[in-house]
Coordinates of C-alpha atoms and ligand atoms in Angstrom, one line a residue:
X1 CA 91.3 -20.6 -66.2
X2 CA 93.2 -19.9 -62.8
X3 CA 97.0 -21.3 -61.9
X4 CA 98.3 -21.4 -58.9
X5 CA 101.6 -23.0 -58.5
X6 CA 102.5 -25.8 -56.3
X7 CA 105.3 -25.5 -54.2
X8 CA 106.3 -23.7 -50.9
X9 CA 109.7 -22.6 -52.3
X10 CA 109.2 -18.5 -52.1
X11 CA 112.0 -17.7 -54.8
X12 CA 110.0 -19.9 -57.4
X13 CA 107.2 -17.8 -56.1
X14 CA 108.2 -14.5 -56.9
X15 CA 109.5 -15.0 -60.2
X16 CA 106.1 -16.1 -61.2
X17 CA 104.0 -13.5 -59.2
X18 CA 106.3 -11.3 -61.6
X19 CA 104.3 -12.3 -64.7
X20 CA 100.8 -11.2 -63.4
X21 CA 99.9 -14.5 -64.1
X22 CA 100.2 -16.6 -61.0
X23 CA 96.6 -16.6 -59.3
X24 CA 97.5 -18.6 -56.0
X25 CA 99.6 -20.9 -54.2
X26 CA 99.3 -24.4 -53.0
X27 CA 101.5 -26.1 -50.2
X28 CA 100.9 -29.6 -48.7
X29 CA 103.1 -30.8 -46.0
X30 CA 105.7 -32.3 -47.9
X31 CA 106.6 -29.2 -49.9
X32 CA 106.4 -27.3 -46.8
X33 CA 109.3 -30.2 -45.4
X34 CA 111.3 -29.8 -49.1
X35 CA 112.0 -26.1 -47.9
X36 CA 113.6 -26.8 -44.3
X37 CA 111.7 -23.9 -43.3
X38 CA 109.1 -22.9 -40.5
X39 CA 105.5 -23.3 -41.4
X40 CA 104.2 -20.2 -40.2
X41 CA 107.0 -18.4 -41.9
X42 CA 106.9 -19.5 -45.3
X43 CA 103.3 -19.4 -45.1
X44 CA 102.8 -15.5 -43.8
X45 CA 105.6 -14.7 -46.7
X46 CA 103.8 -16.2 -49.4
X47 CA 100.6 -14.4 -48.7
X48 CA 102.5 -11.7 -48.5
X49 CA 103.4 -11.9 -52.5
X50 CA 100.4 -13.6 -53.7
X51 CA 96.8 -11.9 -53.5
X52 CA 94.8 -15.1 -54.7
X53 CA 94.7 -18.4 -52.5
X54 CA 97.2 -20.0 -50.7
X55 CA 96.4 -23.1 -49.7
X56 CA 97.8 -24.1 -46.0
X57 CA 97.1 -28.1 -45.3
X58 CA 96.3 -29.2 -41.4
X59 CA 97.9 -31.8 -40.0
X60 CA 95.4 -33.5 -37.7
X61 CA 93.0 -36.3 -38.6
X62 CA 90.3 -35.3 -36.2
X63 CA 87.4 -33.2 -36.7
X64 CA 88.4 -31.2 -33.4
X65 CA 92.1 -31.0 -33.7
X66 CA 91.7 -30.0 -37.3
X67 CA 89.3 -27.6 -36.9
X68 CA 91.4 -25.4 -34.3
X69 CA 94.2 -25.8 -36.8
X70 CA 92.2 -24.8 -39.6
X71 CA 91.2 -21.6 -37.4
X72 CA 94.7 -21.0 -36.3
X73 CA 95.9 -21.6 -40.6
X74 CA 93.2 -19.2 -41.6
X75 CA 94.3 -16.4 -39.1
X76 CA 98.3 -16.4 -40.9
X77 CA 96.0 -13.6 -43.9
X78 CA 92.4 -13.4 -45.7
X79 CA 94.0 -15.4 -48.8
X80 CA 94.8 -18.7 -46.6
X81 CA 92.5 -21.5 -48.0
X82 CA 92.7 -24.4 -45.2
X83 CA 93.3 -27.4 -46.8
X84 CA 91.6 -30.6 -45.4
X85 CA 91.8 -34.4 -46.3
X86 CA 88.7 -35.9 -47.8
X87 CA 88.0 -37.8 -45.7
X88 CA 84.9 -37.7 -43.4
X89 CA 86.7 -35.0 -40.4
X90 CA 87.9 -33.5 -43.0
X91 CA 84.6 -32.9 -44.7
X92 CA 83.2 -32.3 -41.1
X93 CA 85.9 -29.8 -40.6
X94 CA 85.0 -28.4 -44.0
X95 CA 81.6 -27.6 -43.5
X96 CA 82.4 -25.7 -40.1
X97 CA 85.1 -23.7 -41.8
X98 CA 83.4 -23.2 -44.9
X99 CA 80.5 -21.3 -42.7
X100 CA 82.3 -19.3 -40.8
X101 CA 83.5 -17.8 -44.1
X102 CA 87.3 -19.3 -44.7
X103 CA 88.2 -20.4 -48.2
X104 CA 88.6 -24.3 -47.9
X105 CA 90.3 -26.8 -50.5
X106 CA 89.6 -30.4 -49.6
X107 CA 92.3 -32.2 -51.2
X108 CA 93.3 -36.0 -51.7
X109 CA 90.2 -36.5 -54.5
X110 CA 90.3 -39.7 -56.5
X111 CA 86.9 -40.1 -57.2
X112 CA 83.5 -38.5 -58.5
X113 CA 81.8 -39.5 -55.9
X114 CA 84.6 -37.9 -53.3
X115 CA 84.1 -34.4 -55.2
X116 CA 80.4 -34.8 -55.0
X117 CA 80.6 -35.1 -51.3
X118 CA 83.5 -31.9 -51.3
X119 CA 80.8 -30.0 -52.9
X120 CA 77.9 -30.3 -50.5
X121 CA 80.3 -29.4 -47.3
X122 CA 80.7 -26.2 -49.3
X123 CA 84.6 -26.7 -50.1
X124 CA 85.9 -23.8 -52.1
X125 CA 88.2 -26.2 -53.7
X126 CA 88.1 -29.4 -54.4
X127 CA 91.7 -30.9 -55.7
X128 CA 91.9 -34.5 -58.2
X129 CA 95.2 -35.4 -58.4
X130 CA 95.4 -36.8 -62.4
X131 CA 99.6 -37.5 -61.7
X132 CA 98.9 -39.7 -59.0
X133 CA 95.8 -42.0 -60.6
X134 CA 98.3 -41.4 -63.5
X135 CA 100.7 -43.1 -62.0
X136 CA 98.8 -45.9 -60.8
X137 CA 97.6 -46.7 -64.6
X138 CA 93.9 -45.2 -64.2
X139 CA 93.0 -42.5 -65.5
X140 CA 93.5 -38.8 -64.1
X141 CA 92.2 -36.6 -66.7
X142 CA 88.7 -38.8 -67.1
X143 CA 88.2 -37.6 -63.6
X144 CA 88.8 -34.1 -64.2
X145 CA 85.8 -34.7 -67.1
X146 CA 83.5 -36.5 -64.8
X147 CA 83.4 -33.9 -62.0
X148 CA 83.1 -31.2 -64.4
X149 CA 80.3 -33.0 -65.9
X150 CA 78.3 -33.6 -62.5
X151 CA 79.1 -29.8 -61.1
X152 CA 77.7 -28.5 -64.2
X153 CA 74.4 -30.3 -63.4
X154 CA 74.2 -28.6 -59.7
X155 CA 74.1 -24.7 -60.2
X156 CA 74.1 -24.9 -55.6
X157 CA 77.1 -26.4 -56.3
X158 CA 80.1 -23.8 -55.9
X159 CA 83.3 -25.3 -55.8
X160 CA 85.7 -25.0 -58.5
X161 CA 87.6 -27.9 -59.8
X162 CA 91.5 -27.5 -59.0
X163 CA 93.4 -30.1 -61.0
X164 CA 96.0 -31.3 -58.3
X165 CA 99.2 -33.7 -59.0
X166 CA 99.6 -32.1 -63.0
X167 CA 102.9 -33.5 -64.3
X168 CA 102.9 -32.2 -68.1
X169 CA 101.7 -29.2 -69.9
X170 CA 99.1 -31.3 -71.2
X171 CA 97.3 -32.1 -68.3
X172 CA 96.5 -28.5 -68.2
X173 CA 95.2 -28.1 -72.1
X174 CA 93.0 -31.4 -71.5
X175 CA 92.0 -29.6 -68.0
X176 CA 91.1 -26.2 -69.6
X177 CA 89.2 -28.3 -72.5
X178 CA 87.2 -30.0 -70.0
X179 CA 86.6 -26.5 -68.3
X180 CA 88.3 -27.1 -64.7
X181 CA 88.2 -23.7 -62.9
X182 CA 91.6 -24.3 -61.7
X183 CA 95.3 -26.0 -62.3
X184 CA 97.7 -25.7 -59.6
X185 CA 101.3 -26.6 -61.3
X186 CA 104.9 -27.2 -60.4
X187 CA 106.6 -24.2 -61.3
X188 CA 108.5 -25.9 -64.3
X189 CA 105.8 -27.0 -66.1
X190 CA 103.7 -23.6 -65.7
X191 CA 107.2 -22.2 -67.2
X192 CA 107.3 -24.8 -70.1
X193 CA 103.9 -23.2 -71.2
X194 CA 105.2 -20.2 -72.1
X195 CA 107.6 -21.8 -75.0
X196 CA 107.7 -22.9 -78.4
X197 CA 110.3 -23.3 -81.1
X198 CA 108.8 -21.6 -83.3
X199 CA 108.2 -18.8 -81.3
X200 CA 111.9 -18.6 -80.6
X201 CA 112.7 -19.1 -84.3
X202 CA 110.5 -16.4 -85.7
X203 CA 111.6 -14.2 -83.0
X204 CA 115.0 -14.4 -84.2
X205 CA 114.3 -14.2 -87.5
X206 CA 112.5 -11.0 -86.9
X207 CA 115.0 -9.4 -85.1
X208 CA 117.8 -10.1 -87.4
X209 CA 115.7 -8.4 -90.2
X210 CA 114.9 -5.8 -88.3
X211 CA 118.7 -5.2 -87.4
X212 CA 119.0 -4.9 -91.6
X213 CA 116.5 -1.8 -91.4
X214 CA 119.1 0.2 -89.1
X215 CA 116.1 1.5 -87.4
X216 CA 115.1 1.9 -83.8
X217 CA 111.7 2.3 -82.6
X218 CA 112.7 4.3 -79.2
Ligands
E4P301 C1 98.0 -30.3 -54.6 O1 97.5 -29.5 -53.9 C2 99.1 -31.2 -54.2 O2 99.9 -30.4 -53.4 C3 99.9 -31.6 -55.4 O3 99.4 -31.2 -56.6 C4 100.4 -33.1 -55.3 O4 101.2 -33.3 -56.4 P1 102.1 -34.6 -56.5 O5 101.3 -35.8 -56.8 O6 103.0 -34.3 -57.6 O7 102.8 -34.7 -55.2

């Protein structure tokens, strides 16, 4: 299973580039306002310390528009994924893109049908957001299952699920149960993952005794 983190904030990215565990980066237009920053900027710099994906979202609503942005996104490096609405320009836009070579991750999924339709314009990526259906009291991680489900049936099928809008570290063990490709994560969740009590308990423990040997390894 992939992660990419979710946010356009460059020091958050470099600390977890620094584990050899980050895979790729996500952006939407709202973390790229949280930073105050220019677009292009932040953009070039984080493909500049992440080789997988980063996902760059356009800012049009029509086909044409949208597809001269995606063109002028997916110039910024080779890693820039154009991100497009699902909505029918942006699956117009996607299939254009998506031909001409450029990683695409259609995002703003709520439905199996949506991803279905993702698929056949050749997205990349196609992102659910669990959080937000979450939020809404349906249910997020059934979706993850159901899109799974129908992908596995279609071997022309070659997008990979990106589970979008993850608010808990659980999200992502129900995602990697259900097989999702993908989880793109704020960065403090994907650093609550590493942790455990216990882990920190036996740690301790370990070391203290190992203090009692008056031994060092190096
Ligand atoms: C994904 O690409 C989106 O940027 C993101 O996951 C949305 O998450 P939110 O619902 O927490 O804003």
């Amino acid at each position: 299973m992939k992660f990419f983190v979710d946010t356009a904030d460059i020091d958050e990215i470099r600390e977890l580039a620094d584990t050899g565990l980050l895979d790729g980066v996500t952006t939407n237009p709202s973390l790229i306002a949280k930073t105050g920053r220019d677009f292009f900027e932040v953009v070039s710099e984080i493909c500049e310390v992440v080789d997988g994906p980063v996902s760059a979202e356009v800012a049009a609503t029509d086909h044409e528009t949208m597809l001269a942005e995606g063109r002028k996104l997916a110039g910024i490096a080779d890693n820039i994924a154009v991100k497009v609405p699902l909505t029918p320009d942006g699956l117009k836009t996607c299939r254009v893109l998506a031909q001409a070579g450029t990683m695409v991750n259609v995002t703003l999924c709520f439905s199996a049908n949506q991803a279905i339709l993702a698929a056949k314009a050749g997205a990349s990526f196609v992102s659910p957001f669990v959080g937000r259906l979450d939020d809404i009291a349906a249910d997020g991680m059934n979706l993850i299952a159901e899109i799974c489900e129908i992908y596995e049936n279609y071997s022309d099928f070659k997008t990979e699920v990106l589970v979008a809008s993850v608010r808990s570290p659980m999200h992502i063990t129900e995602s990697a149960k259900m097989g999702a490709h993908v989880a793109t994560v704020p960065a403090s969740v994907l650093w609550s993952l590493f942790h455990h009590p216990l882990t920190d308990k036996g740690l301790d423990a370990f070391l203290s005794d190992w203090k009692k040997t008056g031994q060092s390894i190096l």
